[in-house]
Amino acid sequence: MDRVALRGLKARGHHGVFPKEREEGQTFIVDLVLGLDTRPAAATDDLARTVHYGVVAEEVVEVVTGEPVDLIETLAERIAQRCLKHEGVQEVEVVVHKPDAPITVPFDDVTITIIRSRA
């Protein structure tokens, strides 16, 4: 399976369990690796035979800026399911970064990584 990766997609969302997170929001960063067979597109040089990563990026931002959820696990799952709706995408790895998580000690980042595939 071939891989198309999008790294560092940024969007402001209102996800989290604390009222401040819901009210003020924060930046979330998403990395994606889409698994698909790119041979048909390469053989024909046809965008319609692969995944349009620009559209995927816009859809991921819609999910992040959309309906708030408590957990980044839920956010990652919603992003994965949206990616799998694209014809040809057989698998997706989603990493959601929450660099401004409400943690009381110094830290660089909090992430969740999930891998989902068509059943």
Short mmCIF file of N, CA and C in Angstrom, two decimals:
data_model
loop_
_atom_site.label_atom_id
_atom_site.label_comp_id
_atom_site.label_asym_id
_atom_site.label_seq_id
_atom_site.Cartn_x
_atom_site.Cartn_y
_atom_site.Cartn_z
N MET A 1 0.84 -1.17 0.00
CA MET A 1 0.00 0.00 0.00
C MET A 1 0.89 1.25 0.00
N ASP A 2 0.52 2.21 -0.81
CA ASP A 2 1.26 3.47 -0.87
C ASP A 2 0.76 4.40 0.22
N ARG A 3 1.50 5.47 0.46
CA ARG A 3 1.17 6.41 1.54
C ARG A 3 1.20 7.83 1.01
N VAL A 4 0.18 8.59 1.36
CA VAL A 4 0.14 10.03 1.14
C VAL A 4 0.05 10.65 2.53
N ALA A 5 0.99 11.53 2.85
CA ALA A 5 1.04 12.11 4.19
C ALA A 5 0.75 13.60 4.15
N LEU A 6 0.01 14.06 5.12
CA LEU A 6 -0.21 15.49 5.37
C LEU A 6 0.24 15.74 6.80
N ARG A 7 1.10 16.68 6.98
CA ARG A 7 1.67 16.94 8.31
C ARG A 7 1.41 18.39 8.72
N GLY A 8 1.05 18.55 9.97
CA GLY A 8 0.96 19.89 10.54
C GLY A 8 -0.27 20.68 10.17
N LEU A 9 -1.38 20.02 9.89
CA LEU A 9 -2.63 20.75 9.64
C LEU A 9 -3.05 21.42 10.94
N LYS A 10 -3.28 22.72 10.91
CA LYS A 10 -3.61 23.46 12.14
C LYS A 10 -4.99 24.06 12.04
N ALA A 11 -5.72 23.96 13.16
CA ALA A 11 -7.05 24.55 13.25
C ALA A 11 -7.39 24.79 14.72
N ARG A 12 -8.23 25.77 14.94
CA ARG A 12 -8.66 26.10 16.29
C ARG A 12 -9.97 25.38 16.58
N GLY A 13 -9.98 24.63 17.67
CA GLY A 13 -11.17 23.90 18.08
C GLY A 13 -11.49 24.17 19.53
N HIS A 14 -12.67 23.75 19.94
CA HIS A 14 -13.16 23.97 21.30
C HIS A 14 -13.37 22.63 22.01
N HIS A 15 -12.40 21.75 21.87
CA HIS A 15 -12.50 20.41 22.43
C HIS A 15 -11.82 20.35 23.80
N GLY A 16 -12.38 19.54 24.67
CA GLY A 16 -11.79 19.35 25.99
C GLY A 16 -12.87 19.17 27.04
N VAL A 17 -12.45 18.71 28.19
CA VAL A 17 -13.41 18.45 29.27
C VAL A 17 -13.60 19.64 30.20
N PHE A 18 -12.71 20.63 30.11
CA PHE A 18 -12.79 21.77 31.01
C PHE A 18 -13.52 22.94 30.35
N PRO A 19 -14.31 23.68 31.14
CA PRO A 19 -15.06 24.81 30.58
C PRO A 19 -14.17 25.82 29.84
N LYS A 20 -12.99 26.10 30.33
CA LYS A 20 -12.09 27.06 29.68
C LYS A 20 -11.72 26.60 28.28
N GLU A 21 -11.50 25.29 28.12
CA GLU A 21 -11.16 24.75 26.80
C GLU A 21 -12.32 24.93 25.83
N ARG A 22 -13.52 24.72 26.32
CA ARG A 22 -14.70 24.85 25.48
C ARG A 22 -14.98 26.31 25.13
N GLU A 23 -14.76 27.19 26.08
CA GLU A 23 -15.06 28.61 25.86
C GLU A 23 -14.01 29.29 25.00
N GLU A 24 -12.74 29.12 25.34
CA GLU A 24 -11.67 29.84 24.67
C GLU A 24 -11.13 29.13 23.44
N GLY A 25 -11.20 27.82 23.43
CA GLY A 25 -10.65 27.04 22.33
C GLY A 25 -9.13 27.01 22.38
N GLN A 26 -8.54 26.25 21.48
CA GLN A 26 -7.09 26.13 21.39
C GLN A 26 -6.72 25.54 20.04
N THR A 27 -5.46 25.64 19.71
CA THR A 27 -4.98 25.11 18.44
C THR A 27 -4.74 23.61 18.55
N PHE A 28 -5.21 22.88 17.56
CA PHE A 28 -4.95 21.46 17.41
C PHE A 28 -4.17 21.28 16.12
N ILE A 29 -3.24 20.34 16.12
CA ILE A 29 -2.44 20.04 14.95
C ILE A 29 -2.67 18.58 14.59
N VAL A 30 -2.88 18.33 13.31
CA VAL A 30 -3.21 16.98 12.85
C VAL A 30 -2.20 16.54 11.79
N ASP A 31 -1.72 15.31 11.95
CA ASP A 31 -0.89 14.65 10.95
C ASP A 31 -1.67 13.45 10.43
N LEU A 32 -1.63 13.23 9.13
CA LEU A 32 -2.34 12.12 8.51
C LEU A 32 -1.40 11.33 7.62
N VAL A 33 -1.60 10.02 7.60
CA VAL A 33 -0.99 9.17 6.59
C VAL A 33 -2.12 8.34 6.00
N LEU A 34 -2.37 8.55 4.72
CA LEU A 34 -3.44 7.85 4.02
C LEU A 34 -2.85 6.69 3.24
N GLY A 35 -3.40 5.51 3.42
CA GLY A 35 -2.95 4.33 2.70
C GLY A 35 -3.85 4.06 1.51
N LEU A 36 -3.26 4.00 0.33
CA LEU A 36 -4.02 3.73 -0.88
C LEU A 36 -3.08 3.24 -1.97
N ASP A 37 -3.66 2.74 -3.05
CA ASP A 37 -2.89 2.29 -4.20
C ASP A 37 -2.81 3.46 -5.18
N THR A 38 -1.63 4.03 -5.36
CA THR A 38 -1.49 5.18 -6.26
C THR A 38 -1.14 4.78 -7.69
N ARG A 39 -1.01 3.50 -7.96
CA ARG A 39 -0.63 3.05 -9.31
C ARG A 39 -1.61 3.50 -10.39
N PRO A 40 -2.93 3.40 -10.17
CA PRO A 40 -3.84 3.87 -11.23
C PRO A 40 -3.66 5.35 -11.57
N ALA A 41 -3.45 6.16 -10.56
CA ALA A 41 -3.24 7.59 -10.81
C ALA A 41 -1.92 7.84 -11.53
N ALA A 42 -0.87 7.14 -11.10
CA ALA A 42 0.44 7.31 -11.73
C ALA A 42 0.43 6.86 -13.19
N ALA A 43 -0.29 5.79 -13.47
CA ALA A 43 -0.33 5.26 -14.84
C ALA A 43 -1.08 6.19 -15.79
N THR A 44 -2.05 6.93 -15.27
CA THR A 44 -2.89 7.79 -16.12
C THR A 44 -2.64 9.28 -15.90
N ASP A 45 -1.85 9.61 -14.86
CA ASP A 45 -1.60 11.01 -14.49
C ASP A 45 -2.93 11.74 -14.25
N ASP A 46 -3.83 11.07 -13.54
CA ASP A 46 -5.21 11.55 -13.36
C ASP A 46 -5.52 11.71 -11.88
N LEU A 47 -5.78 12.94 -11.46
CA LEU A 47 -6.11 13.24 -10.07
C LEU A 47 -7.34 12.47 -9.59
N ALA A 48 -8.28 12.23 -10.48
CA ALA A 48 -9.50 11.53 -10.10
C ALA A 48 -9.24 10.08 -9.66
N ARG A 49 -8.04 9.56 -9.94
CA ARG A 49 -7.74 8.17 -9.61
C ARG A 49 -6.88 8.04 -8.36
N THR A 50 -6.81 9.12 -7.59
CA THR A 50 -6.09 9.11 -6.31
C THR A 50 -6.91 9.93 -5.32
N VAL A 51 -6.35 10.20 -4.17
CA VAL A 51 -7.04 11.03 -3.19
C VAL A 51 -6.59 12.47 -3.37
N HIS A 52 -7.52 13.39 -3.34
CA HIS A 52 -7.21 14.82 -3.46
C HIS A 52 -6.88 15.33 -2.06
N TYR A 53 -5.58 15.44 -1.76
CA TYR A 53 -5.17 15.77 -0.40
C TYR A 53 -5.57 17.19 0.01
N GLY A 54 -5.80 18.08 -0.94
CA GLY A 54 -6.29 19.41 -0.60
C GLY A 54 -7.70 19.35 -0.03
N VAL A 55 -8.52 18.52 -0.62
CA VAL A 55 -9.89 18.33 -0.12
C VAL A 55 -9.86 17.66 1.26
N VAL A 56 -9.01 16.65 1.40
CA VAL A 56 -8.89 15.97 2.69
C VAL A 56 -8.48 16.97 3.78
N ALA A 57 -7.51 17.82 3.47
CA ALA A 57 -7.05 18.82 4.45
C ALA A 57 -8.19 19.73 4.87
N GLU A 58 -8.99 20.19 3.91
CA GLU A 58 -10.13 21.06 4.23
C GLU A 58 -11.14 20.34 5.11
N GLU A 59 -11.39 19.07 4.82
CA GLU A 59 -12.35 18.30 5.61
C GLU A 59 -11.85 18.08 7.03
N VAL A 60 -10.56 17.83 7.20
CA VAL A 60 -10.00 17.66 8.54
C VAL A 60 -10.16 18.94 9.35
N VAL A 61 -9.90 20.07 8.73
CA VAL A 61 -10.08 21.35 9.42
C VAL A 61 -11.55 21.54 9.80
N GLU A 62 -12.46 21.15 8.94
CA GLU A 62 -13.90 21.22 9.27
C GLU A 62 -14.22 20.41 10.52
N VAL A 63 -13.64 19.23 10.63
CA VAL A 63 -13.89 18.38 11.80
C VAL A 63 -13.33 19.05 13.05
N VAL A 64 -12.11 19.56 12.97
CA VAL A 64 -11.48 20.19 14.15
C VAL A 64 -12.24 21.43 14.58
N THR A 65 -12.69 22.24 13.63
CA THR A 65 -13.40 23.47 13.97
C THR A 65 -14.89 23.23 14.22
N GLY A 66 -15.34 22.02 14.02
CA GLY A 66 -16.75 21.68 14.15
C GLY A 66 -17.18 21.39 15.57
N GLU A 67 -18.15 20.50 15.68
CA GLU A 67 -18.78 20.16 16.95
C GLU A 67 -17.75 19.74 18.01
N PRO A 68 -17.75 20.43 19.16
CA PRO A 68 -16.79 20.09 20.22
C PRO A 68 -17.04 18.70 20.81
N VAL A 69 -15.94 18.06 21.20
CA VAL A 69 -15.98 16.79 21.90
C VAL A 69 -15.10 16.90 23.14
N ASP A 70 -15.28 16.00 24.08
CA ASP A 70 -14.48 16.04 25.30
C ASP A 70 -13.05 15.54 25.07
N LEU A 71 -12.90 14.48 24.30
CA LEU A 71 -11.62 13.77 24.21
C LEU A 71 -10.98 13.90 22.83
N ILE A 72 -9.64 14.00 22.82
CA ILE A 72 -8.95 14.01 21.53
C ILE A 72 -9.04 12.63 20.87
N GLU A 73 -9.30 11.60 21.66
CA GLU A 73 -9.54 10.27 21.09
C GLU A 73 -10.77 10.29 20.17
N THR A 74 -11.82 10.98 20.62
CA THR A 74 -13.04 11.11 19.83
C THR A 74 -12.78 11.95 18.58
N LEU A 75 -12.03 13.02 18.74
CA LEU A 75 -11.68 13.87 17.61
C LEU A 75 -10.90 13.08 16.56
N ALA A 76 -9.92 12.31 16.99
CA ALA A 76 -9.13 11.50 16.07
C ALA A 76 -10.00 10.49 15.34
N GLU A 77 -10.93 9.87 16.03
CA GLU A 77 -11.83 8.90 15.40
C GLU A 77 -12.69 9.57 14.33
N ARG A 78 -13.20 10.75 14.62
CA ARG A 78 -14.02 11.47 13.64
C ARG A 78 -13.21 11.83 12.40
N ILE A 79 -11.98 12.23 12.62
CA ILE A 79 -11.11 12.56 11.49
C ILE A 79 -10.84 11.31 10.65
N ALA A 80 -10.54 10.20 11.30
CA ALA A 80 -10.26 8.95 10.59
C ALA A 80 -11.47 8.53 9.75
N GLN A 81 -12.65 8.58 10.33
CA GLN A 81 -13.84 8.16 9.60
C GLN A 81 -14.11 9.05 8.40
N ARG A 82 -13.82 10.34 8.54
CA ARG A 82 -13.99 11.27 7.42
C ARG A 82 -13.01 10.92 6.29
N CYS A 83 -11.79 10.60 6.64
CA CYS A 83 -10.79 10.25 5.63
C CYS A 83 -11.15 8.97 4.90
N LEU A 84 -11.69 8.01 5.62
CA LEU A 84 -12.03 6.71 5.01
C LEU A 84 -13.23 6.81 4.08
N LYS A 85 -13.94 7.92 4.07
CA LYS A 85 -15.05 8.10 3.13
C LYS A 85 -14.55 8.35 1.71
N HIS A 86 -13.28 8.69 1.57
CA HIS A 86 -12.72 8.92 0.25
C HIS A 86 -12.45 7.59 -0.44
N GLU A 87 -13.00 7.47 -1.64
CA GLU A 87 -12.79 6.25 -2.42
C GLU A 87 -11.31 6.03 -2.64
N GLY A 88 -10.87 4.83 -2.43
CA GLY A 88 -9.47 4.51 -2.62
C GLY A 88 -8.67 4.51 -1.34
N VAL A 89 -9.06 5.31 -0.36
CA VAL A 89 -8.34 5.33 0.91
C VAL A 89 -8.72 4.06 1.67
N GLN A 90 -7.74 3.19 1.87
CA GLN A 90 -7.99 1.92 2.54
C GLN A 90 -7.63 1.95 4.02
N GLU A 91 -6.74 2.86 4.38
CA GLU A 91 -6.25 2.93 5.75
C GLU A 91 -5.84 4.37 6.04
N VAL A 92 -5.94 4.75 7.30
CA VAL A 92 -5.51 6.08 7.70
C VAL A 92 -4.88 6.02 9.09
N GLU A 93 -3.78 6.72 9.22
CA GLU A 93 -3.18 6.95 10.53
C GLU A 93 -3.39 8.42 10.85
N VAL A 94 -3.97 8.68 12.02
CA VAL A 94 -4.27 10.04 12.45
C VAL A 94 -3.51 10.31 13.74
N VAL A 95 -2.79 11.41 13.76
CA VAL A 95 -2.15 11.90 14.99
C VAL A 95 -2.75 13.26 15.29
N VAL A 96 -3.36 13.40 16.45
CA VAL A 96 -3.88 14.69 16.90
C VAL A 96 -2.97 15.19 18.00
N HIS A 97 -2.45 16.39 17.79
CA HIS A 97 -1.59 17.05 18.77
C HIS A 97 -2.41 18.09 19.52
N LYS A 98 -2.21 18.14 20.82
CA LYS A 98 -2.85 19.14 21.66
C LYS A 98 -1.76 19.84 22.48
N PRO A 99 -1.01 20.75 21.83
CA PRO A 99 0.16 21.34 22.48
C PRO A 99 -0.16 22.29 23.63
N ASP A 100 -1.41 22.74 23.71
CA ASP A 100 -1.80 23.65 24.79
C ASP A 100 -2.71 22.97 25.81
N ALA A 101 -2.57 21.67 25.95
CA ALA A 101 -3.40 20.91 26.91
C ALA A 101 -3.22 21.49 28.32
N PRO A 102 -4.28 21.44 29.11
CA PRO A 102 -4.22 22.00 30.46
C PRO A 102 -3.48 21.07 31.44
N ILE A 103 -2.17 21.10 31.34
CA ILE A 103 -1.31 20.29 32.20
C ILE A 103 -0.48 21.25 33.05
N THR A 104 -0.32 20.92 34.31
CA THR A 104 0.32 21.86 35.26
C THR A 104 1.84 21.77 35.31
N VAL A 105 2.44 20.87 34.57
CA VAL A 105 3.90 20.74 34.55
C VAL A 105 4.40 21.03 33.14
N PRO A 106 5.67 21.42 32.99
CA PRO A 106 6.19 21.70 31.65
C PRO A 106 6.10 20.47 30.74
N PHE A 107 5.69 20.70 29.49
CA PHE A 107 5.60 19.62 28.51
C PHE A 107 5.65 20.23 27.11
N ASP A 108 5.95 19.43 26.12
CA ASP A 108 6.00 19.90 24.74
C ASP A 108 4.71 19.65 23.98
N ASP A 109 4.09 18.49 24.20
CA ASP A 109 2.95 18.13 23.38
C ASP A 109 2.22 16.96 24.00
N VAL A 110 0.95 16.84 23.68
CA VAL A 110 0.15 15.66 23.99
C VAL A 110 -0.41 15.18 22.65
N THR A 111 -0.30 13.88 22.38
CA THR A 111 -0.83 13.35 21.12
C THR A 111 -1.61 12.07 21.36
N ILE A 112 -2.49 11.81 20.42
CA ILE A 112 -3.14 10.50 20.30
C ILE A 112 -2.88 10.05 18.86
N THR A 113 -2.53 8.80 18.69
CA THR A 113 -2.33 8.22 17.37
C THR A 113 -3.26 7.04 17.22
N ILE A 114 -4.04 7.05 16.14
CA ILE A 114 -4.91 5.91 15.85
C ILE A 114 -4.68 5.47 14.41
N ILE A 115 -4.93 4.22 14.14
CA ILE A 115 -4.89 3.67 12.79
C ILE A 115 -6.22 2.97 12.55
N ARG A 116 -6.87 3.34 11.47
CA ARG A 116 -8.15 2.74 11.11
C ARG A 116 -8.09 2.31 9.66
N SER A 117 -8.86 1.26 9.34
CA SER A 117 -8.91 0.78 7.97
C SER A 117 -10.34 0.39 7.62
N ARG A 118 -10.57 0.23 6.34
CA ARG A 118 -11.90 -0.22 5.90
C ARG A 118 -12.11 -1.65 6.40
N ALA A 119 -13.27 -1.90 6.91
CA ALA A 119 -13.57 -3.24 7.44
C ALA A 119 -14.11 -4.15 6.36
#
